[in-house]
Coordinates of C-alpha atoms in Angstrom, one line a residue:
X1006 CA 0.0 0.0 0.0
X1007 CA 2.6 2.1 0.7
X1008 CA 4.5 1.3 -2.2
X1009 CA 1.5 2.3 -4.4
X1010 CA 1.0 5.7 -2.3
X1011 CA 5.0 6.3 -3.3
X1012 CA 4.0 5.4 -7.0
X1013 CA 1.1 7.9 -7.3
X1014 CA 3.1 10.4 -5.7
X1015 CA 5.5 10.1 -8.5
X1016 CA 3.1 10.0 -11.0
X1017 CA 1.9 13.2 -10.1
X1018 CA 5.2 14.8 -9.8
X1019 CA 5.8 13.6 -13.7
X1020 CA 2.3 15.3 -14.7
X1021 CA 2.7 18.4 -13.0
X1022 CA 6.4 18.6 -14.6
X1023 CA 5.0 17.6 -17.8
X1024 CA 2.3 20.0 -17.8
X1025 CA 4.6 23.1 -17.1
X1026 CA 6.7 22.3 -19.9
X1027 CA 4.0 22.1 -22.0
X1028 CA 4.7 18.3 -23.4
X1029 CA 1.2 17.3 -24.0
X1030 CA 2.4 14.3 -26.5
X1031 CA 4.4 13.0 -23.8
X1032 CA 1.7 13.2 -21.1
X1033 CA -0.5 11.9 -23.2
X1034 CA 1.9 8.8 -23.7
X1035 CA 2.5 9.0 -19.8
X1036 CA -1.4 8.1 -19.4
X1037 CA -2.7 5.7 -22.2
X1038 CA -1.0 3.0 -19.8
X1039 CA -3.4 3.4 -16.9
X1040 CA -6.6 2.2 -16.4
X1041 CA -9.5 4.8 -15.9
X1042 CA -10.0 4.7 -12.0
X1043 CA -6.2 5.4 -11.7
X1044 CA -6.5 8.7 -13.9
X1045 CA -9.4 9.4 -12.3
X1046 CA -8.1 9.1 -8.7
X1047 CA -5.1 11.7 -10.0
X1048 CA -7.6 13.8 -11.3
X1049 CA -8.7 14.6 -8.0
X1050 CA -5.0 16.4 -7.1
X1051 CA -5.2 18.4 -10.6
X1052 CA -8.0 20.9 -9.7
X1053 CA -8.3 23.3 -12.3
X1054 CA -5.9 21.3 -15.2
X1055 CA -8.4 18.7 -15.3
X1056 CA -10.1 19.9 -18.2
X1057 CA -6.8 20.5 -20.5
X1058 CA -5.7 16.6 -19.1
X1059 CA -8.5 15.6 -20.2
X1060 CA -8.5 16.4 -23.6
X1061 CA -5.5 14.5 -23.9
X1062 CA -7.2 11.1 -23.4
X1063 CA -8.8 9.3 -26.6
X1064 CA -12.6 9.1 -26.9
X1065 CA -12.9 5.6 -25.2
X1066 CA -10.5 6.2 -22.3
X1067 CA -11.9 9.4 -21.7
X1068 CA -15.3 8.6 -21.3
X1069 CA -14.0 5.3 -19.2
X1070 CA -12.4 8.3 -16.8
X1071 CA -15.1 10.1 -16.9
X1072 CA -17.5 7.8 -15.8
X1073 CA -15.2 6.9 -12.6
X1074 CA -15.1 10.6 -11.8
X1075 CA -17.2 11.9 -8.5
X1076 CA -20.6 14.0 -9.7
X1077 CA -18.9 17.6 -8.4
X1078 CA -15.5 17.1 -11.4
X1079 CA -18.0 15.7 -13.5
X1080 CA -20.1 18.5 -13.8
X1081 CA -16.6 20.7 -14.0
X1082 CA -16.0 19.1 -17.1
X1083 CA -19.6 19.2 -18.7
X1084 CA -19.3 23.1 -18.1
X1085 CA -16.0 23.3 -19.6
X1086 CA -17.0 20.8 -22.2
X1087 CA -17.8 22.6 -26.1
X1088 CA -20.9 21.0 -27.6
X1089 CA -19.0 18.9 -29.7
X1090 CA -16.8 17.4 -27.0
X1091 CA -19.9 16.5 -24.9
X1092 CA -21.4 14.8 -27.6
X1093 CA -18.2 12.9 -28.4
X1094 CA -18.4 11.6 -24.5
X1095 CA -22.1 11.2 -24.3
X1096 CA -21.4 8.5 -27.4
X1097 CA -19.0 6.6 -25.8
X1098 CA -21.0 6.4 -22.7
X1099 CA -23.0 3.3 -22.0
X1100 CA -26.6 3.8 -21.1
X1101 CA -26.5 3.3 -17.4
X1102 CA -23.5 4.8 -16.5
X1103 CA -25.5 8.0 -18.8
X1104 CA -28.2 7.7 -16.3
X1105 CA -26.3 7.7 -12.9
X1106 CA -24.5 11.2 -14.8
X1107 CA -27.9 12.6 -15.5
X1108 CA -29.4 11.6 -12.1
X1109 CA -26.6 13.7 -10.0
X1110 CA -26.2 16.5 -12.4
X1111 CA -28.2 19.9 -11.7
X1112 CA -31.2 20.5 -13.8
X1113 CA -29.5 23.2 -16.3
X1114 CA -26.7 20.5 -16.6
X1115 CA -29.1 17.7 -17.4
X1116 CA -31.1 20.1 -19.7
X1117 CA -27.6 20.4 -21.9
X1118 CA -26.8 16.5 -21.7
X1119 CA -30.3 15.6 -22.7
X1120 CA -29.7 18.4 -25.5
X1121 CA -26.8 17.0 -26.8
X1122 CA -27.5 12.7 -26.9
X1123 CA -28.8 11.1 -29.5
X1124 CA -32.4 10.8 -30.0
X1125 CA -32.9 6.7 -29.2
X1126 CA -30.0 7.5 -26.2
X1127 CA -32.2 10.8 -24.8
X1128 CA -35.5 8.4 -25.5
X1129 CA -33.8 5.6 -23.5
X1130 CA -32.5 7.2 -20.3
X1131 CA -35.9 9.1 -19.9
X1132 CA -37.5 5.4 -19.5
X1133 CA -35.0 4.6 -17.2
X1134 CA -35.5 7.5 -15.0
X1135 CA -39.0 7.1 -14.9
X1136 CA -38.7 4.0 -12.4
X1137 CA -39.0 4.7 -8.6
X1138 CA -35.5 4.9 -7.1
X1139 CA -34.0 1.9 -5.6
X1140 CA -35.7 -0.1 -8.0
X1141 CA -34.0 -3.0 -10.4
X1142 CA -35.4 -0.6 -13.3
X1143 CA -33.2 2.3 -11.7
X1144 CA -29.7 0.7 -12.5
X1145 CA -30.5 -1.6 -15.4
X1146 CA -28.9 -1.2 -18.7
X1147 CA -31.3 -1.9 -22.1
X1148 CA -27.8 -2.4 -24.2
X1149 CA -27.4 -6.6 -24.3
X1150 CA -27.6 -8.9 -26.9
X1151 CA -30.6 -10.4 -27.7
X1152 CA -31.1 -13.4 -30.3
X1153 CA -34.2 -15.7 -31.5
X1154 CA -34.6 -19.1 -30.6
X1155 CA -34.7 -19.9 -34.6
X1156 CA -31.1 -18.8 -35.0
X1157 CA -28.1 -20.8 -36.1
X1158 CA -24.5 -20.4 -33.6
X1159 CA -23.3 -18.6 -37.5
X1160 CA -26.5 -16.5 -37.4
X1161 CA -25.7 -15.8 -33.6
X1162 CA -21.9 -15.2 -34.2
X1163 CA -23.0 -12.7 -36.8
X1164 CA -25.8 -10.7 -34.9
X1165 CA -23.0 -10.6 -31.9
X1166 CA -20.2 -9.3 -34.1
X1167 CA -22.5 -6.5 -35.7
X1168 CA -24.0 -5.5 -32.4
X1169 CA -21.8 -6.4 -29.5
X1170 CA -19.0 -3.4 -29.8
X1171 CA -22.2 -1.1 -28.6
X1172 CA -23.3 -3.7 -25.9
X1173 CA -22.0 -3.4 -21.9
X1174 CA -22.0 -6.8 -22.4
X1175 CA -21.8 -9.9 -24.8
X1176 CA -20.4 -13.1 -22.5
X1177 CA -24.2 -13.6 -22.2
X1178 CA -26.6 -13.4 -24.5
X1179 CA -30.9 -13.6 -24.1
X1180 CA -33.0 -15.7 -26.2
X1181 CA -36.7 -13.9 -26.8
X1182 CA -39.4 -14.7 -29.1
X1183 CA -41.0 -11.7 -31.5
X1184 CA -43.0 -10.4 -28.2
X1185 CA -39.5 -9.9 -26.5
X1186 CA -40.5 -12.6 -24.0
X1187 CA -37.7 -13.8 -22.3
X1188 CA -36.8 -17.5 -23.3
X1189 CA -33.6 -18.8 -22.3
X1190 CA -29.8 -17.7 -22.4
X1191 CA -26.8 -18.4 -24.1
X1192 CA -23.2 -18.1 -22.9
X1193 CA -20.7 -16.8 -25.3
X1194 CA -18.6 -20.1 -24.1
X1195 CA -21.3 -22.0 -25.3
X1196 CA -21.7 -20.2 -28.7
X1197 CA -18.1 -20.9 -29.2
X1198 CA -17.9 -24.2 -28.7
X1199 CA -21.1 -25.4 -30.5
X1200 CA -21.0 -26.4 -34.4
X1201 CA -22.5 -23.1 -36.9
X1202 CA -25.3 -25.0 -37.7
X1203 CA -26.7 -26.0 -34.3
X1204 CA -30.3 -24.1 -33.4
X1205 CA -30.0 -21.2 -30.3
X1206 CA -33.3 -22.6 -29.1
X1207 CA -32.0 -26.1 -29.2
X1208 CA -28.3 -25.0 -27.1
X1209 CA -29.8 -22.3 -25.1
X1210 CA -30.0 -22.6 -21.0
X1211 CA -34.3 -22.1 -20.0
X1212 CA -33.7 -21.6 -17.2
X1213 CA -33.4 -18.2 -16.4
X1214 CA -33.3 -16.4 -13.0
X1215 CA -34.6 -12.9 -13.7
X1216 CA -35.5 -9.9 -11.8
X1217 CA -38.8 -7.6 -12.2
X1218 CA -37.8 -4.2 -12.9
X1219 CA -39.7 -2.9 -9.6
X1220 CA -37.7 -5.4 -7.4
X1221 CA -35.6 -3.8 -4.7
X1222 CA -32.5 -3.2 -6.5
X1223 CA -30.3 -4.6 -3.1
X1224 CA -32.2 -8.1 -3.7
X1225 CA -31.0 -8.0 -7.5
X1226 CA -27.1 -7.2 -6.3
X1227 CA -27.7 -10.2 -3.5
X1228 CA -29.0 -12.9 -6.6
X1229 CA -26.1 -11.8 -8.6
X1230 CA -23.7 -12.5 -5.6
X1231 CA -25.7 -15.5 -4.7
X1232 CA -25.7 -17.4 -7.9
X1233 CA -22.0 -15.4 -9.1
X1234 CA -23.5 -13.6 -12.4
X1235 CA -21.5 -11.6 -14.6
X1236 CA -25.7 -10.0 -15.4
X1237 CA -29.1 -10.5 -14.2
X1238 CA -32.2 -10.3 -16.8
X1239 CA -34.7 -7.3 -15.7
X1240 CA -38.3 -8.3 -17.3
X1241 CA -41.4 -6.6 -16.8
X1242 CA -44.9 -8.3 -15.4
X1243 CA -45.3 -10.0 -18.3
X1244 CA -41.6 -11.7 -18.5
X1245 CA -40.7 -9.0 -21.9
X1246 CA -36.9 -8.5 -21.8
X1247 CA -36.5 -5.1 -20.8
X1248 CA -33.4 -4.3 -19.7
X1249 CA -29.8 -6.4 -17.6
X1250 CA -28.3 -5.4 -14.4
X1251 CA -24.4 -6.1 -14.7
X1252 CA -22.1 -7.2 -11.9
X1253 CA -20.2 -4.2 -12.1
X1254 CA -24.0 -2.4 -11.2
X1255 CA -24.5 -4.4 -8.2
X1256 CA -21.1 -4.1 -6.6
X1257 CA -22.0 -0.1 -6.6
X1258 CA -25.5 -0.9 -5.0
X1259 CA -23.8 -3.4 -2.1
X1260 CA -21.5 -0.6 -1.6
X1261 CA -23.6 2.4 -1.1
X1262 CA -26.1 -0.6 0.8
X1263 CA -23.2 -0.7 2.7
X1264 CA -22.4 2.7 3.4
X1265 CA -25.7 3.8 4.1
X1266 CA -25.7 0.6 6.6
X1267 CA -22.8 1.6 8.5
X1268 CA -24.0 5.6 9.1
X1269 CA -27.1 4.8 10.2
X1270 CA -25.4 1.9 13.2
X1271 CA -23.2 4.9 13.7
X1272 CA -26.9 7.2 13.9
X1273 CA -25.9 9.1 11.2
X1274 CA -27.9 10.2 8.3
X1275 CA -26.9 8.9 5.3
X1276 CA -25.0 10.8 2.8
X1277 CA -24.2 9.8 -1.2
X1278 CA -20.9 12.0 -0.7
X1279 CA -17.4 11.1 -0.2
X1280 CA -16.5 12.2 3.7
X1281 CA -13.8 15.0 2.9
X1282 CA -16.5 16.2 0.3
X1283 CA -18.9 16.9 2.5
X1284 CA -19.5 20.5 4.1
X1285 CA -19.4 20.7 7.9
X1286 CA -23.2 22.0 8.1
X1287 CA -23.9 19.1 5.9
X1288 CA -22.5 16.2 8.1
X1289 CA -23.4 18.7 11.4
X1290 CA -27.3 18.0 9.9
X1291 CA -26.6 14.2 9.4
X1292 CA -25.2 13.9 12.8
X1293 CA -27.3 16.1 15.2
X1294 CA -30.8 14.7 14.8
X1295 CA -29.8 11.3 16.0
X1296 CA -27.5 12.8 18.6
X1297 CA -30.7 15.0 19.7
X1298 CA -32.8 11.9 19.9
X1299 CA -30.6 9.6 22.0
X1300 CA -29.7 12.7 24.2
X1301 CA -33.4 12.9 24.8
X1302 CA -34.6 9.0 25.4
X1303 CA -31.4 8.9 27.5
X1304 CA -33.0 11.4 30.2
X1305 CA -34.9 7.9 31.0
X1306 CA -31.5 6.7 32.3
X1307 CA -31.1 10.1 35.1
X1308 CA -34.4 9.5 35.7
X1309 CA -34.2 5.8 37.1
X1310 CA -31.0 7.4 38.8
X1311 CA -32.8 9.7 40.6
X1312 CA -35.6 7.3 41.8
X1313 CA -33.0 5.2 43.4
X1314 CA -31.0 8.0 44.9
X1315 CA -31.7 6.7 48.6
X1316 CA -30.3 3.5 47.1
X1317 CA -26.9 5.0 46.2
X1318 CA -27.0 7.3 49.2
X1319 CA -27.3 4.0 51.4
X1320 CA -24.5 2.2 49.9
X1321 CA -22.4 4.5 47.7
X1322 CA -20.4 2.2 46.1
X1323 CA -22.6 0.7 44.1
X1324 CA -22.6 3.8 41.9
X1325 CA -18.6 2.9 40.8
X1326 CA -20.1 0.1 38.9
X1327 CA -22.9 1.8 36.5
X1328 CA -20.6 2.6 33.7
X1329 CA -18.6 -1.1 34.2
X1330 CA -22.4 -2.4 34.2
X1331 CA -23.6 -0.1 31.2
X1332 CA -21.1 -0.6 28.8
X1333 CA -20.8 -4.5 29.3
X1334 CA -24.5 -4.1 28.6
X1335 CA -24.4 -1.6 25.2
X1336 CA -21.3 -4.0 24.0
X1337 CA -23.6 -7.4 24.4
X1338 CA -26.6 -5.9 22.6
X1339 CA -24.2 -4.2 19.7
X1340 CA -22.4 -7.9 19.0
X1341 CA -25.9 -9.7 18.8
X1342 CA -27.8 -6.6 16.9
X1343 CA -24.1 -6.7 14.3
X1344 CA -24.4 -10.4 13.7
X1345 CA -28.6 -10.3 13.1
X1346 CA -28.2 -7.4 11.1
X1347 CA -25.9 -9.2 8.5
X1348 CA -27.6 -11.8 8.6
X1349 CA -31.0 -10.5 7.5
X1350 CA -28.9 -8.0 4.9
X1351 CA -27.5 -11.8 3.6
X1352 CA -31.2 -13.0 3.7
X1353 CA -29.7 -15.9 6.2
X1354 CA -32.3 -14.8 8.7
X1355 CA -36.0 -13.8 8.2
X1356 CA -39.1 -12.8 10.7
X1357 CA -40.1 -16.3 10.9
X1358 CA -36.8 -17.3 12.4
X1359 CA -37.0 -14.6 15.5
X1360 CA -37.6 -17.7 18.1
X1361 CA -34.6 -19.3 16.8
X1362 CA -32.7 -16.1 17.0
X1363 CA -33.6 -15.8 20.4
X1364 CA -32.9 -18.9 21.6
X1365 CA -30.0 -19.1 20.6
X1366 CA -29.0 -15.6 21.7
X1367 CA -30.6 -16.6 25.1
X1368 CA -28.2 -19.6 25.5
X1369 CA -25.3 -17.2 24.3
X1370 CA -26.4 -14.9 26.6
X1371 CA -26.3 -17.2 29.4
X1372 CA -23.0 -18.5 28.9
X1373 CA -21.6 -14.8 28.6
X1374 CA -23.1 -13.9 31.6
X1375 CA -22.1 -16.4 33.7
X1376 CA -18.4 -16.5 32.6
X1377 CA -18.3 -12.7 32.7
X1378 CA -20.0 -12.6 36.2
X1379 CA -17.7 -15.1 37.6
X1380 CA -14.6 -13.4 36.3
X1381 CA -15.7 -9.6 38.2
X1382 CA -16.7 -11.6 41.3
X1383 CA -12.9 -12.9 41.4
X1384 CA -11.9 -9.3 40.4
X1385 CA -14.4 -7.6 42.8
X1386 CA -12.9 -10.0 45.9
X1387 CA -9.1 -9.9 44.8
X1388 CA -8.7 -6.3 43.4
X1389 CA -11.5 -4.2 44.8
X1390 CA -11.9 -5.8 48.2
X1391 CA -8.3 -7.5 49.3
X1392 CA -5.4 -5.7 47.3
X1393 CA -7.3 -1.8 47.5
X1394 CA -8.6 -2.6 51.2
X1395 CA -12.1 -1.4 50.3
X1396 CA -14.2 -2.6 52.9
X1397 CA -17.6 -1.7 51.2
X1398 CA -17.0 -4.3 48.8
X1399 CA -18.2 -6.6 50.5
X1400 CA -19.1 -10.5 49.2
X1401 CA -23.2 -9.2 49.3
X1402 CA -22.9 -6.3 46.6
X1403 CA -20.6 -8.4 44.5
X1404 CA -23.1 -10.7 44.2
X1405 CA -25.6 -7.4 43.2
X1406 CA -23.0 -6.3 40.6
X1407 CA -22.4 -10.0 39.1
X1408 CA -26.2 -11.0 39.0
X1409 CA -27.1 -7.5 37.5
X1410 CA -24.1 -8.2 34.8
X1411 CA -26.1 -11.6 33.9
X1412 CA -29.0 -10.5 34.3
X1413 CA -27.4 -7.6 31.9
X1414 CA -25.8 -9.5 29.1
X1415 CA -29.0 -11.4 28.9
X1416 CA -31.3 -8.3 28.0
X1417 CA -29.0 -7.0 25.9
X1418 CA -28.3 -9.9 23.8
X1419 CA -32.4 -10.5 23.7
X1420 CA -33.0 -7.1 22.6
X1421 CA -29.9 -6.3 20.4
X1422 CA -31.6 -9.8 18.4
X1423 CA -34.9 -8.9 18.2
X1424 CA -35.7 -5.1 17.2
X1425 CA -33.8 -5.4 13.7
X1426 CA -35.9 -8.5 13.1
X1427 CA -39.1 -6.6 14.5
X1428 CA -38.0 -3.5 12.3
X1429 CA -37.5 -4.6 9.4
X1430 CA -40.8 -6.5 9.6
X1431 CA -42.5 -3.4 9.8
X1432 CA -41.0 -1.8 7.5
X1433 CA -37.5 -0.5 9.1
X1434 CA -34.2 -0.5 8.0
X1435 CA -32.7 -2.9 10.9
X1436 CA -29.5 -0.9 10.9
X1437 CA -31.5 1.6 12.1
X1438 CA -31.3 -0.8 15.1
X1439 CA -27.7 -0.8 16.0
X1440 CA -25.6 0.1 18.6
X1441 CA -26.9 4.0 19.9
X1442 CA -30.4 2.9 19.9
X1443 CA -29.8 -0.6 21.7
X1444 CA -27.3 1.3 24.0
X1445 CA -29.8 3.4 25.0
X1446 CA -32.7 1.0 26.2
X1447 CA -30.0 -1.6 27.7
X1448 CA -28.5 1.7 30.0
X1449 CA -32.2 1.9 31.4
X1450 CA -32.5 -1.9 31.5
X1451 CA -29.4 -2.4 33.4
X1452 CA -30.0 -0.2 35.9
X1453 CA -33.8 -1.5 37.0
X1454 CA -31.9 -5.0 37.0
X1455 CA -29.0 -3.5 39.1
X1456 CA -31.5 -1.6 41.8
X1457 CA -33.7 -4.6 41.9
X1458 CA -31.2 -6.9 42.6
X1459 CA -29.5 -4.5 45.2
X1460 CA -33.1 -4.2 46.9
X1461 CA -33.5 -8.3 47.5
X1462 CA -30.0 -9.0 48.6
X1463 CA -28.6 -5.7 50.4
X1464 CA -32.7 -4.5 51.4
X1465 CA -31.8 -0.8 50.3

């Protein structure tokens, strides 16, 4: 890693040296070598010789770079771009990756792309952008190859050569009838190696795992990971061929799945931009209304405090061990609500499985609690009492603090299980579920486990 960091580094130097020199040829030269993501990640330390950089590049690898750059030097670009050079990119472009352009540009910018495609191209991403976001229909591409089941391999072989170089994609190939109803598939391996005169309908695979183009488009990016496609068939309700999704398509919706996943455990709003990108006010509004929240339902925890506080005022040290007792608690629900969340985002678990969740997690649960309870008794008797002569910790409230921690770990583990299965049930995004929010209700539950306790075995 830091080898490649040293690399870039370099790299950059070279440009910057070649640029004030003016050797444009030899730039040029410099960059025909590396793949589009690499440019496009140097692009980001050019800043305003972007434009002039990119010129360099030929048509193909400069729509290739383009596609990789974020929306913001994107739209640089378009402004700087003459009409001709935006029509030059907007050709080279595939369909989808035209859409996801046109869906982050501003309206005057979209106005001038739209302006500027071809007519079938302009036709084409306004059907695509008519389908609710999140959708299958949202991210699909309508540039495969299609054949006819009446076909020879030479007729195929033919169709694929004249069509393919426009195509995202031609190592699979769909078989329709005159309706555009989806019939089978065809691999390009299997094209290949079959004689010229053998029938498509005859070699073809039926059957064919497809998606509707409503379908949520994680669950499309989850089949294609589940059954390792290089592309997924979108059809509509009545199984026409509309449109593929393309591995490359799903990694980008597992990612921002992902993404979006992680902020909101971390009770964070989501964002779609990159975290040095993004203005303070912006991430200071994705960060305080969760922050205001949990401030809020935590009062619950000062108020359970303050009920007890003849409890603590009778025997004081048992408020040394809230934090010890609150944070074993928050940690136990955030490792069982971690592994249920993944599992449901896998489809491993579903609501019908919440009794087997839970008893397992109880058994888990049990097993935690007793080991960990065991271990702070020996602590509480060796460290506490014996080696820091503390009388006040006495055998009785370590038996309060170690049957509160079981007690603890058990309600944790139950409820850090159970609300992202119950959310997403009705309708939630379990991550919503994570560790804030289960930290919050298992610092209340902890301490009416820890004062009940205290009350039957010290009578405070």
């Amino acid at each position: 890693m830091l080898e490649q960091e040293e690399q870039r580094d370099e790299l950059l130097e070279k440009i910057e040296d070649l640029i004030s020199r003016k050797r444009y040829a030899e730039l040029r030269d410099l960059l025909l070598p590396l793949e589009a993501q690499d440019i496009a990640g140097l692009f980001m330390e050019l800043d305003d010789k972007v434009p002039m950089v990119f010129r360099l590049l030929p048509k193909e690898q400069a729509a290739e770079v383009f596609v990789e750059l974020d929306s913001e030097e994107q739209e640089v670009l378009i402004q700087s771009f003459s009409n001709t050079e935006l029509k030059e990119v907007l050709d080279e472009l595939y369909l989808d990756d035209a859409v996801d352009i046109v869906e982050e540009m501003p309206a005057n910018v979209v106005k001038r792309i739209l302006r500027h495609a071809d007519p079938d191209v302009r036709k084409s991403i306004n059907e695509i952008l008519k389908y609710p976001d999140d959708c299958a229909g949202s991210i699909m591409t309508t540039e495969y190859v299609d054949l006819k089941a009446t076909m020879t391999v030479e007729d195929a072989l033919k169709r694929i050569r004249r069509t393919g170089p426009d195509k995202e994609t031609i190592n699979i190939c769909y078989v329709i009838d005159e309706g555009r109803h989806l019939l089978g598939y065809l691999s390009i391996r299997t094209i290949l190696l079959s004689e010229e005169d053998d029938v498509v309908g005859d070699i073809m695979d039926t059957h064919v795992i497809s998606a509707n183009t409503l379908d949520d488009q994680e669950d499309v990016a989850q089949t294609l990971n589940k059954y390792d496609f290089l592309a997924l068939p979108i059809v509509d309700t009545e199984n026409r061929l509309v449109g593929i999704v393309t591995v490359d398509d799903a990694m980008d919706v597992l990612q921002e799945e992902v993404t979006e996943d992680i902020e909101k455990m971390a009770a964070i709003l989501p964002g779609d931009k990159p975290y040095l990108k993004t203005g303070v006010f912006e991430t200071w509004r994705a960060r305080t209304p969760w922050l205001m929240m949990l401030m809020l339902s935590a009062t619950f925890t000062g108020m359970i405090l303050t009920h007890f506080e003849n409890s603590l005022a009778a025997v004081p040290i048992l408020t040394s061990y809230i934090p010890m007792l609150s944070g074993t608690g928050g940690n136990s629900g955030t490792q069982a609500s971690t592994a249920v969340i993944r599992a449901l985002s896998l489809g491993e678990v579903r609501f019908s499985d919440l009794l087997r969740v839970v008893w397992k997690e109880c058994r888990v649960a049990l097993i935690c609690g007793v080991c960990l309870a065991a271990a702070n008794f020996v602590k509480m008797m060796v460290v506490d009492c014996w080696l820091l002569a503390n009388p006040t910790v006495t055998p009785a409230v370590a038996a309060v603090v170690c049957c509160t921690l079981v007690g603890t770990v058990a309600c944790a583990k139950l409820v850090g299980a159970s609300l992202p299965i119950l959310a997403e049930k009705i309708g939630f995004d379990p991550a919503v579920m994570a560790s804030p929010f289960i930290s919050t209700i298992v610092d209340a539950l902890s301490l009416l486990i820890y004062f009940r306790f205290a009350t039957w075995i010290l009578g405070v």
